[in-house]
Coordinates of C-alpha atoms in Angstrom, one line a residue:
M268 CA -14.2 28.6 -14.9
A269 CA -11.8 31.1 -15.3
L270 CA -9.3 28.5 -16.3
L271 CA -11.0 27.5 -19.2
S272 CA -10.3 31.0 -20.8
L273 CA -6.5 30.4 -20.4
D274 CA -4.6 29.0 -23.3
I275 CA -3.1 25.4 -22.4
D276 CA 0.3 26.6 -21.2
E277 CA -1.0 29.1 -18.8
R278 CA -3.6 26.7 -17.6
M279 CA -1.2 23.9 -16.9
A280 CA 1.1 26.6 -15.1
R281 CA -1.8 27.5 -12.8
L282 CA -2.9 23.8 -12.2
C283 CA 0.5 22.1 -11.7
P284 CA 3.1 24.7 -10.9
T285 CA 6.8 24.1 -11.1
A286 CA 7.8 25.5 -7.9
P287 CA 5.9 26.1 -4.5
S288 CA 6.3 30.0 -5.0
H289 CA 4.5 29.9 -8.2
A290 CA 1.4 28.2 -6.6
T291 CA -2.1 29.4 -6.3
P292 CA -5.0 27.6 -4.8
V293 CA -6.8 25.3 -7.2
S294 CA -9.3 23.1 -6.2
P295 CA -9.3 19.3 -6.5
E296 CA -12.4 19.1 -8.2
A297 CA -10.8 21.3 -10.9
L298 CA -7.7 19.2 -11.1
V299 CA -9.8 16.0 -11.7
Y300 CA -12.0 17.8 -14.4
F301 CA -8.9 18.8 -16.4
M302 CA -7.0 15.4 -15.9
R303 CA -10.4 13.8 -17.4
E304 CA -10.2 16.2 -20.4
E305 CA -7.1 15.1 -21.4
R306 CA -8.4 11.8 -22.4
R307 CA -9.9 13.7 -25.4
A308 CA -6.5 15.5 -26.0
N309 CA -4.7 12.3 -25.4
H310 CA -1.6 14.4 -24.3
E311 CA 0.3 12.2 -22.1
S312 CA 2.5 14.3 -20.4
R313 CA -0.1 16.7 -19.5
F314 CA -2.3 14.0 -18.1
N315 CA 0.8 12.7 -16.1
R316 CA 1.3 16.1 -14.5
L317 CA -2.4 16.5 -13.5
Y318 CA -2.4 12.9 -12.2
T319 CA 0.4 13.7 -10.0
A320 CA -1.4 16.6 -8.6
V321 CA -4.6 14.7 -8.0
M322 CA -2.9 11.8 -6.2
K323 CA -1.2 14.5 -4.1
H324 CA -4.6 15.8 -2.8
Y325 CA -6.1 12.3 -2.5
L326 CA -3.2 11.2 -0.5
S327 CA -3.8 14.3 2.1
F328 CA -6.9 12.4 3.2
F329 CA -5.0 9.5 4.6
R330 CA -2.6 9.5 7.6
S331 CA 0.8 8.7 6.8
P332 CA 1.6 5.3 8.1
D333 CA 5.3 6.2 8.7
R334 CA 6.1 7.7 12.2
Q335 CA 9.7 8.8 13.3
G336 CA 11.1 8.4 16.8
E337 CA 14.4 8.0 18.4
G338 CA 15.9 8.0 14.9
V339 CA 13.7 5.0 13.7
I340 CA 11.1 5.2 11.1
R341 CA 8.2 2.6 12.1
T342 CA 5.3 1.8 9.8
D343 CA 1.9 1.2 11.0
G344 CA 0.8 -2.0 8.9
A345 CA -2.9 -1.2 9.3
L346 CA -2.4 2.4 8.1
E347 CA -0.4 1.4 5.3
D348 CA -2.8 -1.4 4.2
L349 CA -5.8 1.2 4.6
R350 CA -4.0 4.0 2.2
R351 CA -3.0 1.0 -0.2
H352 CA -6.5 -0.4 -0.4
A353 CA -8.2 3.1 -1.3
V354 CA -5.3 4.3 -3.5
D355 CA -5.5 1.1 -5.5
R356 CA -9.5 1.4 -6.1
F357 CA -9.0 5.2 -7.0
V358 CA -6.2 4.6 -9.4
E359 CA -8.1 1.8 -11.1
K360 CA -11.3 4.4 -11.5
I361 CA -8.8 6.9 -13.1
R362 CA -7.1 4.2 -15.4
K363 CA -10.6 2.8 -16.7
D364 CA -11.8 6.5 -17.2
R365 CA -8.5 7.2 -19.1
A366 CA -9.2 4.2 -21.3
E367 CA -13.0 4.3 -21.8
G368 CA -14.8 6.6 -19.4
D369 CA -15.9 6.0 -16.2
D370 CA -18.8 7.8 -14.4
R371 CA -17.5 6.7 -11.0
L372 CA -15.2 9.7 -11.1
D373 CA -18.0 12.0 -11.5
I374 CA -18.3 12.3 -7.7
Y375 CA -14.7 13.6 -7.5
E376 CA -15.4 16.3 -9.9
I377 CA -18.3 17.7 -7.7
R378 CA -17.2 16.8 -4.0
F379 CA -13.7 15.6 -4.1
G380 CA -13.4 15.9 -0.2
L381 CA -16.6 13.7 0.5
A382 CA -15.7 11.2 -2.2
A383 CA -11.9 10.8 -0.6
A384 CA -13.5 10.6 2.9
K385 CA -15.9 7.8 1.9
D386 CA -13.0 6.0 0.2
R387 CA -11.3 5.9 3.4
S388 CA -14.2 5.0 5.4
S389 CA -14.6 2.0 3.0
A390 CA -10.9 1.1 3.0
R391 CA -10.8 1.1 6.9
K392 CA -13.9 -1.5 7.1
A393 CA -12.2 -3.7 4.4
V394 CA -8.9 -3.7 5.9
Y395 CA -10.3 -4.5 9.7
R396 CA -12.3 -7.2 8.1
L397 CA -9.2 -8.6 6.5
L398 CA -7.2 -8.2 9.8
D399 CA -10.0 -10.1 11.8
R400 CA -10.0 -13.0 9.4
E401 CA -6.1 -13.2 9.6
E402 CA -6.4 -13.2 13.3
A403 CA -9.1 -15.7 13.5
L404 CA -7.0 -18.1 11.3
N405 CA -4.1 -17.8 13.8
P406 CA -3.8 -21.3 15.6
L407 CA -2.0 -19.8 18.6
E408 CA -5.2 -17.7 19.6
D409 CA -7.9 -20.1 19.4
G410 CA -6.8 -22.8 21.9
R411 CA -4.8 -25.0 19.4
E412 CA -1.2 -25.5 19.1
A413 CA 0.6 -23.9 15.9
S414 CA 1.3 -26.2 13.1
A415 CA 4.5 -28.0 13.8
E416 CA 5.4 -27.7 10.4
V417 CA 4.9 -24.0 10.1
E418 CA 6.9 -23.5 13.3
A419 CA 9.4 -25.7 11.8
A420 CA 9.6 -23.9 8.6
A421 CA 9.8 -20.3 10.5
A422 CA 12.6 -21.6 12.4
R423 CA 14.2 -22.9 9.4
L424 CA 13.8 -19.6 7.4
S425 CA 15.6 -17.8 10.4
E426 CA 18.4 -20.3 10.4
L427 CA 19.1 -19.5 6.4
S428 CA 20.1 -15.8 7.5
G429 CA 23.4 -17.3 8.8
A430 CA 24.9 -17.5 5.6
T431 CA 27.6 -14.8 4.9
K432 CA 27.6 -12.6 2.1
N433 CA 30.5 -14.5 0.6
D434 CA 28.7 -17.8 1.0
V435 CA 25.2 -17.4 0.3
S436 CA 23.7 -20.8 0.2
D437 CA 21.5 -22.3 -2.7
D438 CA 18.6 -22.7 -0.1
L439 CA 18.7 -19.2 0.9
K440 CA 19.1 -17.9 -2.8
R441 CA 15.8 -19.8 -3.6
V442 CA 13.9 -18.5 -0.6
L443 CA 14.9 -14.8 -1.4
V444 CA 13.5 -15.2 -4.8
A445 CA 10.3 -16.7 -3.2
I446 CA 10.2 -13.9 -0.8
D447 CA 10.4 -11.3 -3.7
T448 CA 7.0 -12.7 -5.1
L449 CA 5.1 -12.1 -2.0
P450 CA 2.4 -9.5 -1.3
E451 CA 4.2 -6.8 0.5
K452 CA 2.7 -7.1 4.0
Y453 CA 3.8 -11.0 3.7
R454 CA 7.2 -9.9 2.3
R455 CA 8.1 -7.7 5.1
V456 CA 7.2 -9.9 7.8
A457 CA 9.2 -12.8 5.9
T458 CA 12.3 -10.4 5.7
M459 CA 12.2 -9.6 9.4
T460 CA 11.9 -13.4 10.2
L461 CA 14.9 -14.1 7.8
N462 CA 16.8 -11.5 9.9
S463 CA 15.7 -13.2 13.2
I464 CA 13.6 -10.4 14.3
P465 CA 11.1 -11.9 16.9
I466 CA 7.2 -11.6 16.6
E467 CA 7.0 -9.8 19.9
A468 CA 9.9 -8.6 22.4
K469 CA 9.3 -7.7 26.2
D470 CA 11.9 -5.3 26.0
A471 CA 10.5 -1.8 24.6
N472 CA 13.8 -1.2 23.1
T473 CA 14.1 -4.6 21.3
P474 CA 12.9 -4.7 17.5
S475 CA 10.0 -6.9 17.1
I476 CA 7.7 -7.7 14.0
S477 CA 4.8 -6.6 15.8
G478 CA 6.4 -3.4 16.8
L479 CA 7.9 -2.4 13.6
L480 CA 4.8 -3.1 11.7
G481 CA 2.5 -1.3 14.3
C482 CA 0.2 -4.3 14.8
T483 CA -0.7 -6.6 17.4
P484 CA 1.6 -9.9 17.9
K485 CA -1.4 -11.9 16.9
T486 CA -1.6 -10.4 13.6
A487 CA 2.1 -10.5 13.0
R488 CA 2.2 -14.2 13.9
A489 CA -0.7 -14.7 11.4
R490 CA 0.9 -12.9 8.8
R491 CA 4.5 -14.6 9.2
D492 CA 2.4 -18.2 9.1
R493 CA 0.9 -17.2 6.0
A494 CA 4.2 -15.8 4.5
V495 CA 5.8 -19.4 5.5
E496 CA 3.0 -21.2 3.9
L497 CA 3.3 -19.0 0.6
I498 CA 7.0 -19.4 0.4
Q499 CA 6.6 -23.2 0.8
L500 CA 4.2 -23.2 -2.0
A501 CA 6.7 -21.3 -4.2
L502 CA 9.5 -23.7 -3.4
G503 CA 7.4 -27.0 -3.2
L504 CA 6.0 -28.5 -0.2
G505 CA 8.4 -29.5 2.8
D506 CA 11.3 -27.4 1.1
L507 CA 11.6 -25.1 4.2
T508 CA 10.9 -27.8 6.9

């Protein structure tokens, strides 16, 4: 590899150019190779630069979940979950390789594109399985009525948003703290519920949770119900009802 013949500063300039005009084509396989080599050199700054370059290539294999239209950025929740699922597992491989070596990264040195594509496929299957489970748990979709406690808690959550900035109730403070502890997909739904955004809207111009997340009302409702349950657990059962 020609890059091996360069001194470390020249090599880093080629691998991680500081300006687009300085960029020359470098394969992601090469970036992974030299990133892993930094484990031996134990040079944190060089590792971080190479890691950033590797992640840029990795993310290019996934569609961005954000779409802008009519001045509003909308996020596709499924695409966001898919990308996060894959990235979390890829980063864990890098972390383990950095700490003690992990041969699961070998394929990225040899066929980066193939490995990233497989990650994308695996993440898609995992996320869709999760969505199916969430939807199956939604009581509104299987012929049974929604839990009265959950519906009452969701209504109470919306009512809490009536406090003004100068008069934030203790209940709202506690709920906000609890919301901050939720996983992101539930935190976003809880925040929108707190701001009285409906699950779905008949008018396409009216914001709705399902529309903003790019998911079905069924999935949005299941996430809202689970978010409320998690908040109740954080506060103590019955605190929102």
